[in-house]
Amino acid sequence: SGQVVIVGHGRVGKRIARSLTAAGIPHVIAEQNRELVEDLRKAGQAAVSGDAAYPTVLIQAHIANASMLAIAISADPVAVRAMIETARTLNPTIEIVLRTDSADEARLFRHERVGRVFFADDELARSMSRHVLERYARQETEPEAAGEGATA
């Protein structure tokens, strides 16, 4: 029931933060861009500056008391493992979610069971497939519904 630590405030991290804010879920952002961190702080958002692969950054983000670590950047696997190691060392029960843009990395992280892995292509394909199937199902039922009240 602690806060969520979000690594990165780019396209993905910003959307996660927006959703958490709307739901009233406390969170802190770890971001490398110092100017962005200053802007976030001015707007009342908890944020720390630095590379989250370094333990001090996650410590400043209070990872030891967090309920979840959301790695929203597509970082190299060594950096991601460093973040996970720090988080798990300081908070063994923390839940971890991470994104990757690489199918090979997604397979590797899933095999290592580091947490919930979101591979960009899979997620996009799932959403697009769901939309197509929903639209197709609607098209299949619309002619029937339109024909029900018609007389020949």
PDB file of C-alpha atoms in Angstrom:
ATOM      1  CA  SER A   1       0.000   0.000   0.000  1.00  0.00           C
ATOM      2  CA  GLY A   2       3.013   2.291  -0.481  1.00  0.00           C
ATOM      3  CA  GLN A   3       3.509   4.537  -3.452  1.00  0.00           C
ATOM      4  CA  VAL A   4       4.421   3.518  -6.984  1.00  0.00           C
ATOM      5  CA  VAL A   5       7.888   4.455  -8.220  1.00  0.00           C
ATOM      6  CA  ILE A   6       7.823   5.242 -11.935  1.00  0.00           C
ATOM      7  CA  VAL A   7      11.131   5.214 -13.778  1.00  0.00           C
ATOM      8  CA  GLY A   8      10.919   7.662 -16.650  1.00  0.00           C
ATOM      9  CA  HIS A   9       8.483  10.417 -17.528  1.00  0.00           C
ATOM     10  CA  GLY A  10       8.438  10.080 -21.303  1.00  0.00           C
ATOM     11  CA  ARG A  11       5.542   8.910 -23.459  1.00  0.00           C
ATOM     12  CA  VAL A  12       4.793   5.851 -21.301  1.00  0.00           C
ATOM     13  CA  GLY A  13       5.719   7.135 -17.853  1.00  0.00           C
ATOM     14  CA  LYS A  14       3.677  10.302 -18.333  1.00  0.00           C
ATOM     15  CA  ARG A  15       0.570   8.250 -19.147  1.00  0.00           C
ATOM     16  CA  ILE A  16       1.106   5.983 -16.142  1.00  0.00           C
ATOM     17  CA  ALA A  17       1.546   9.009 -13.860  1.00  0.00           C
ATOM     18  CA  ARG A  18      -1.603  10.630 -15.270  1.00  0.00           C
ATOM     19  CA  SER A  19      -3.626   7.449 -14.596  1.00  0.00           C
ATOM     20  CA  LEU A  20      -2.276   7.134 -11.056  1.00  0.00           C
ATOM     21  CA  THR A  21      -3.009  10.794 -10.333  1.00  0.00           C
ATOM     22  CA  ALA A  22      -6.576  10.394 -11.598  1.00  0.00           C
ATOM     23  CA  ALA A  23      -7.021   7.330  -9.369  1.00  0.00           C
ATOM     24  CA  GLY A  24      -5.518   9.097  -6.340  1.00  0.00           C
ATOM     25  CA  ILE A  25      -2.615   6.642  -6.113  1.00  0.00           C
ATOM     26  CA  PRO A  26       0.570   8.190  -4.688  1.00  0.00           C
ATOM     27  CA  HIS A  27       3.626   7.957  -6.883  1.00  0.00           C
ATOM     28  CA  VAL A  28       7.084   9.376  -7.366  1.00  0.00           C
ATOM     29  CA  ILE A  29       8.889   9.738 -10.659  1.00  0.00           C
ATOM     30  CA  ALA A  30      12.579   8.973 -11.165  1.00  0.00           C
ATOM     31  CA  GLU A  31      13.725  10.866 -14.249  1.00  0.00           C
ATOM     32  CA  GLN A  32      17.149  11.649 -15.716  1.00  0.00           C
ATOM     33  CA  ASN A  33      16.159  15.020 -17.180  1.00  0.00           C
ATOM     34  CA  ARG A  34      16.846  17.479 -14.357  1.00  0.00           C
ATOM     35  CA  GLU A  35      14.790  20.301 -15.924  1.00  0.00           C
ATOM     36  CA  LEU A  36      11.797  18.014 -16.282  1.00  0.00           C
ATOM     37  CA  VAL A  37      12.144  16.968 -12.641  1.00  0.00           C
ATOM     38  CA  GLU A  38      12.172  20.637 -11.598  1.00  0.00           C
ATOM     39  CA  ASP A  39       9.019  21.268 -13.661  1.00  0.00           C
ATOM     40  CA  LEU A  40       7.321  18.228 -12.130  1.00  0.00           C
ATOM     41  CA  ARG A  41       8.189  19.396  -8.636  1.00  0.00           C
ATOM     42  CA  LYS A  42       6.873  22.900  -9.365  1.00  0.00           C
ATOM     43  CA  ALA A  43       3.612  21.270 -10.447  1.00  0.00           C
ATOM     44  CA  GLY A  44       3.434  19.432  -7.100  1.00  0.00           C
ATOM     45  CA  GLN A  45       4.580  16.032  -8.390  1.00  0.00           C
ATOM     46  CA  ALA A  46       7.040  14.040  -6.295  1.00  0.00           C
ATOM     47  CA  ALA A  47      10.113  13.456  -8.453  1.00  0.00           C
ATOM     48  CA  VAL A  48      13.800  12.643  -8.127  1.00  0.00           C
ATOM     49  CA  SER A  49      16.543  13.338 -10.603  1.00  0.00           C
ATOM     50  CA  GLY A  50      19.067  10.799 -11.840  1.00  0.00           C
ATOM     51  CA  ASP A  51      19.653   7.440 -13.469  1.00  0.00           C
ATOM     52  CA  ALA A  52      17.534   4.834 -11.661  1.00  0.00           C
ATOM     53  CA  ALA A  53      20.158   2.185 -12.435  1.00  0.00           C
ATOM     54  CA  TYR A  54      22.113   3.781  -9.578  1.00  0.00           C
ATOM     55  CA  PRO A  55      20.780   2.707  -6.164  1.00  0.00           C
ATOM     56  CA  THR A  56      20.885   6.224  -4.721  1.00  0.00           C
ATOM     57  CA  VAL A  57      18.180   7.392  -7.137  1.00  0.00           C
ATOM     58  CA  LEU A  58      15.736   4.654  -6.163  1.00  0.00           C
ATOM     59  CA  ILE A  59      16.611   5.175  -2.491  1.00  0.00           C
ATOM     60  CA  GLN A  60      15.692   8.871  -2.876  1.00  0.00           C
ATOM     61  CA  ALA A  61      12.411   7.736  -4.454  1.00  0.00           C
ATOM     62  CA  HIS A  62      11.706   5.699  -1.278  1.00  0.00           C
ATOM     63  CA  ILE A  63      11.744   2.345  -3.075  1.00  0.00           C
ATOM     64  CA  ALA A  64      12.010   0.579   0.300  1.00  0.00           C
ATOM     65  CA  ASN A  65       8.440   1.676   1.114  1.00  0.00           C
ATOM     66  CA  ALA A  66       6.966   1.381  -2.377  1.00  0.00           C
ATOM     67  CA  SER A  67       4.372  -1.177  -3.364  1.00  0.00           C
ATOM     68  CA  MET A  68       5.387  -1.201  -7.005  1.00  0.00           C
ATOM     69  CA  LEU A  69       8.217  -0.271  -9.362  1.00  0.00           C
ATOM     70  CA  ALA A  70       7.114   0.630 -12.899  1.00  0.00           C
ATOM     71  CA  ILE A  71      10.072   0.786 -15.280  1.00  0.00           C
ATOM     72  CA  ALA A  72       8.525   2.871 -18.050  1.00  0.00           C
ATOM     73  CA  ILE A  73      11.688   3.421 -20.053  1.00  0.00           C
ATOM     74  CA  SER A  74      13.156   1.078 -22.606  1.00  0.00           C
ATOM     75  CA  ALA A  75      16.587   0.732 -21.041  1.00  0.00           C
ATOM     76  CA  ASP A  76      19.365  -1.724 -21.684  1.00  0.00           C
ATOM     77  CA  PRO A  77      18.950  -5.015 -19.791  1.00  0.00           C
ATOM     78  CA  VAL A  78      21.946  -4.339 -17.537  1.00  0.00           C
ATOM     79  CA  ALA A  79      20.376  -1.090 -16.295  1.00  0.00           C
ATOM     80  CA  VAL A  80      16.982  -2.750 -15.842  1.00  0.00           C
ATOM     81  CA  ARG A  81      18.551  -5.574 -13.828  1.00  0.00           C
ATOM     82  CA  ALA A  82      20.352  -3.014 -11.648  1.00  0.00           C
ATOM     83  CA  MET A  83      17.017  -1.299 -10.921  1.00  0.00           C
ATOM     84  CA  ILE A  84      15.371  -4.618 -10.114  1.00  0.00           C
ATOM     85  CA  GLU A  85      18.256  -5.706  -7.888  1.00  0.00           C
ATOM     86  CA  THR A  86      18.139  -2.464  -5.907  1.00  0.00           C
ATOM     87  CA  ALA A  87      14.363  -2.633  -5.566  1.00  0.00           C
ATOM     88  CA  ARG A  88      14.348  -6.281  -4.462  1.00  0.00           C
ATOM     89  CA  THR A  89      17.273  -5.815  -2.078  1.00  0.00           C
ATOM     90  CA  LEU A  90      15.561  -2.937  -0.291  1.00  0.00           C
ATOM     91  CA  ASN A  91      12.023  -4.214  -0.689  1.00  0.00           C
ATOM     92  CA  PRO A  92      11.812  -7.986  -1.319  1.00  0.00           C
ATOM     93  CA  THR A  93       8.027  -8.024  -1.802  1.00  0.00           C
ATOM     94  CA  ILE A  94       7.834  -5.149  -4.281  1.00  0.00           C
ATOM     95  CA  GLU A  95       5.847  -5.793  -7.449  1.00  0.00           C
ATOM     96  CA  ILE A  96       7.706  -4.909 -10.635  1.00  0.00           C
ATOM     97  CA  VAL A  97       6.324  -4.033 -14.050  1.00  0.00           C
ATOM     98  CA  LEU A  98       8.559  -3.118 -16.943  1.00  0.00           C
ATOM     99  CA  ARG A  99       8.424  -2.302 -20.600  1.00  0.00           C
ATOM    100  CA  THR A 100      10.705  -3.373 -23.378  1.00  0.00           C
ATOM    101  CA  ASP A 101      10.840  -2.723 -27.093  1.00  0.00           C
ATOM    102  CA  SER A 102      12.750  -5.938 -27.786  1.00  0.00           C
ATOM    103  CA  ALA A 103      11.185  -9.375 -28.254  1.00  0.00           C
ATOM    104  CA  ASP A 104      14.421 -11.030 -27.117  1.00  0.00           C
ATOM    105  CA  GLU A 105      14.551  -8.971 -23.921  1.00  0.00           C
ATOM    106  CA  ALA A 106      10.871  -9.656 -23.250  1.00  0.00           C
ATOM    107  CA  ARG A 107      11.486 -13.412 -23.524  1.00  0.00           C
ATOM    108  CA  LEU A 108      14.560 -13.161 -21.307  1.00  0.00           C
ATOM    109  CA  PHE A 109      12.855 -11.085 -18.594  1.00  0.00           C
ATOM    110  CA  ARG A 110       9.803 -13.360 -18.641  1.00  0.00           C
ATOM    111  CA  HIS A 111      12.040 -16.409 -18.347  1.00  0.00           C
ATOM    112  CA  GLU A 112      13.811 -14.796 -15.373  1.00  0.00           C
ATOM    113  CA  ARG A 113      10.418 -13.968 -13.827  1.00  0.00           C
ATOM    114  CA  VAL A 114      11.486 -10.466 -12.871  1.00  0.00           C
ATOM    115  CA  GLY A 115       7.911  -9.209 -12.866  1.00  0.00           C
ATOM    116  CA  ARG A 116       5.218  -8.338 -15.386  1.00  0.00           C
ATOM    117  CA  VAL A 117       6.845  -7.607 -18.748  1.00  0.00           C
ATOM    118  CA  PHE A 118       5.106  -5.459 -21.343  1.00  0.00           C
ATOM    119  CA  PHE A 119       6.528  -5.836 -24.843  1.00  0.00           C
ATOM    120  CA  ALA A 120       5.401  -2.881 -26.960  1.00  0.00           C
ATOM    121  CA  ASP A 121       4.608  -4.852 -30.117  1.00  0.00           C
ATOM    122  CA  ASP A 122       2.593  -7.468 -28.212  1.00  0.00           C
ATOM    123  CA  GLU A 123       0.571  -4.848 -26.376  1.00  0.00           C
ATOM    124  CA  LEU A 124      -0.163  -2.880 -29.531  1.00  0.00           C
ATOM    125  CA  ALA A 125      -1.081  -6.027 -31.478  1.00  0.00           C
ATOM    126  CA  ARG A 126      -3.405  -7.139 -28.647  1.00  0.00           C
ATOM    127  CA  SER A 127      -5.194  -3.786 -28.578  1.00  0.00           C
ATOM    128  CA  MET A 128      -5.506  -3.571 -32.345  1.00  0.00           C
ATOM    129  CA  SER A 129      -6.724  -7.173 -32.602  1.00  0.00           C
ATOM    130  CA  ARG A 130      -9.325  -6.571 -29.893  1.00  0.00           C
ATOM    131  CA  HIS A 131     -10.568  -3.485 -31.755  1.00  0.00           C
ATOM    132  CA  VAL A 132     -10.764  -5.304 -35.094  1.00  0.00           C
ATOM    133  CA  LEU A 133     -12.586  -8.269 -33.537  1.00  0.00           C
ATOM    134  CA  GLU A 134     -15.049  -5.991 -31.734  1.00  0.00           C
ATOM    135  CA  ARG A 135     -15.750  -4.052 -34.933  1.00  0.00           C
ATOM    136  CA  TYR A 136     -16.128  -7.264 -36.921  1.00  0.00           C
ATOM    137  CA  ALA A 137     -18.529  -8.709 -34.340  1.00  0.00           C
ATOM    138  CA  ARG A 138     -20.581  -5.497 -34.449  1.00  0.00           C
ATOM    139  CA  GLN A 139     -20.763  -5.609 -38.244  1.00  0.00           C
ATOM    140  CA  GLU A 140     -21.938  -9.225 -38.066  1.00  0.00           C
ATOM    141  CA  THR A 141     -24.782  -8.399 -35.650  1.00  0.00           C
ATOM    142  CA  GLU A 142     -25.855  -5.038 -37.128  1.00  0.00           C
ATOM    143  CA  PRO A 143     -27.392  -6.457 -40.346  1.00  0.00           C
ATOM    144  CA  GLU A 144     -29.338  -8.993 -38.290  1.00  0.00           C
ATOM    145  CA  ALA A 145     -30.610  -6.308 -35.948  1.00  0.00           C
ATOM    146  CA  ALA A 146     -31.559  -4.062 -38.881  1.00  0.00           C
ATOM    147  CA  GLY A 147     -33.357  -6.936 -40.604  1.00  0.00           C
ATOM    148  CA  GLU A 148     -35.364  -7.988 -37.544  1.00  0.00           C
ATOM    149  CA  GLY A 149     -37.980  -5.263 -37.883  1.00  0.00           C
ATOM    150  CA  ALA A 150     -38.124  -5.288 -41.688  1.00  0.00           C
ATOM    151  CA  THR A 151     -40.847  -7.027 -43.626  1.00  0.00           C
ATOM    152  CA  ALA A 152     -40.512  -8.563 -47.059  1.00  0.00           C
TER     153      ALA A 152
END
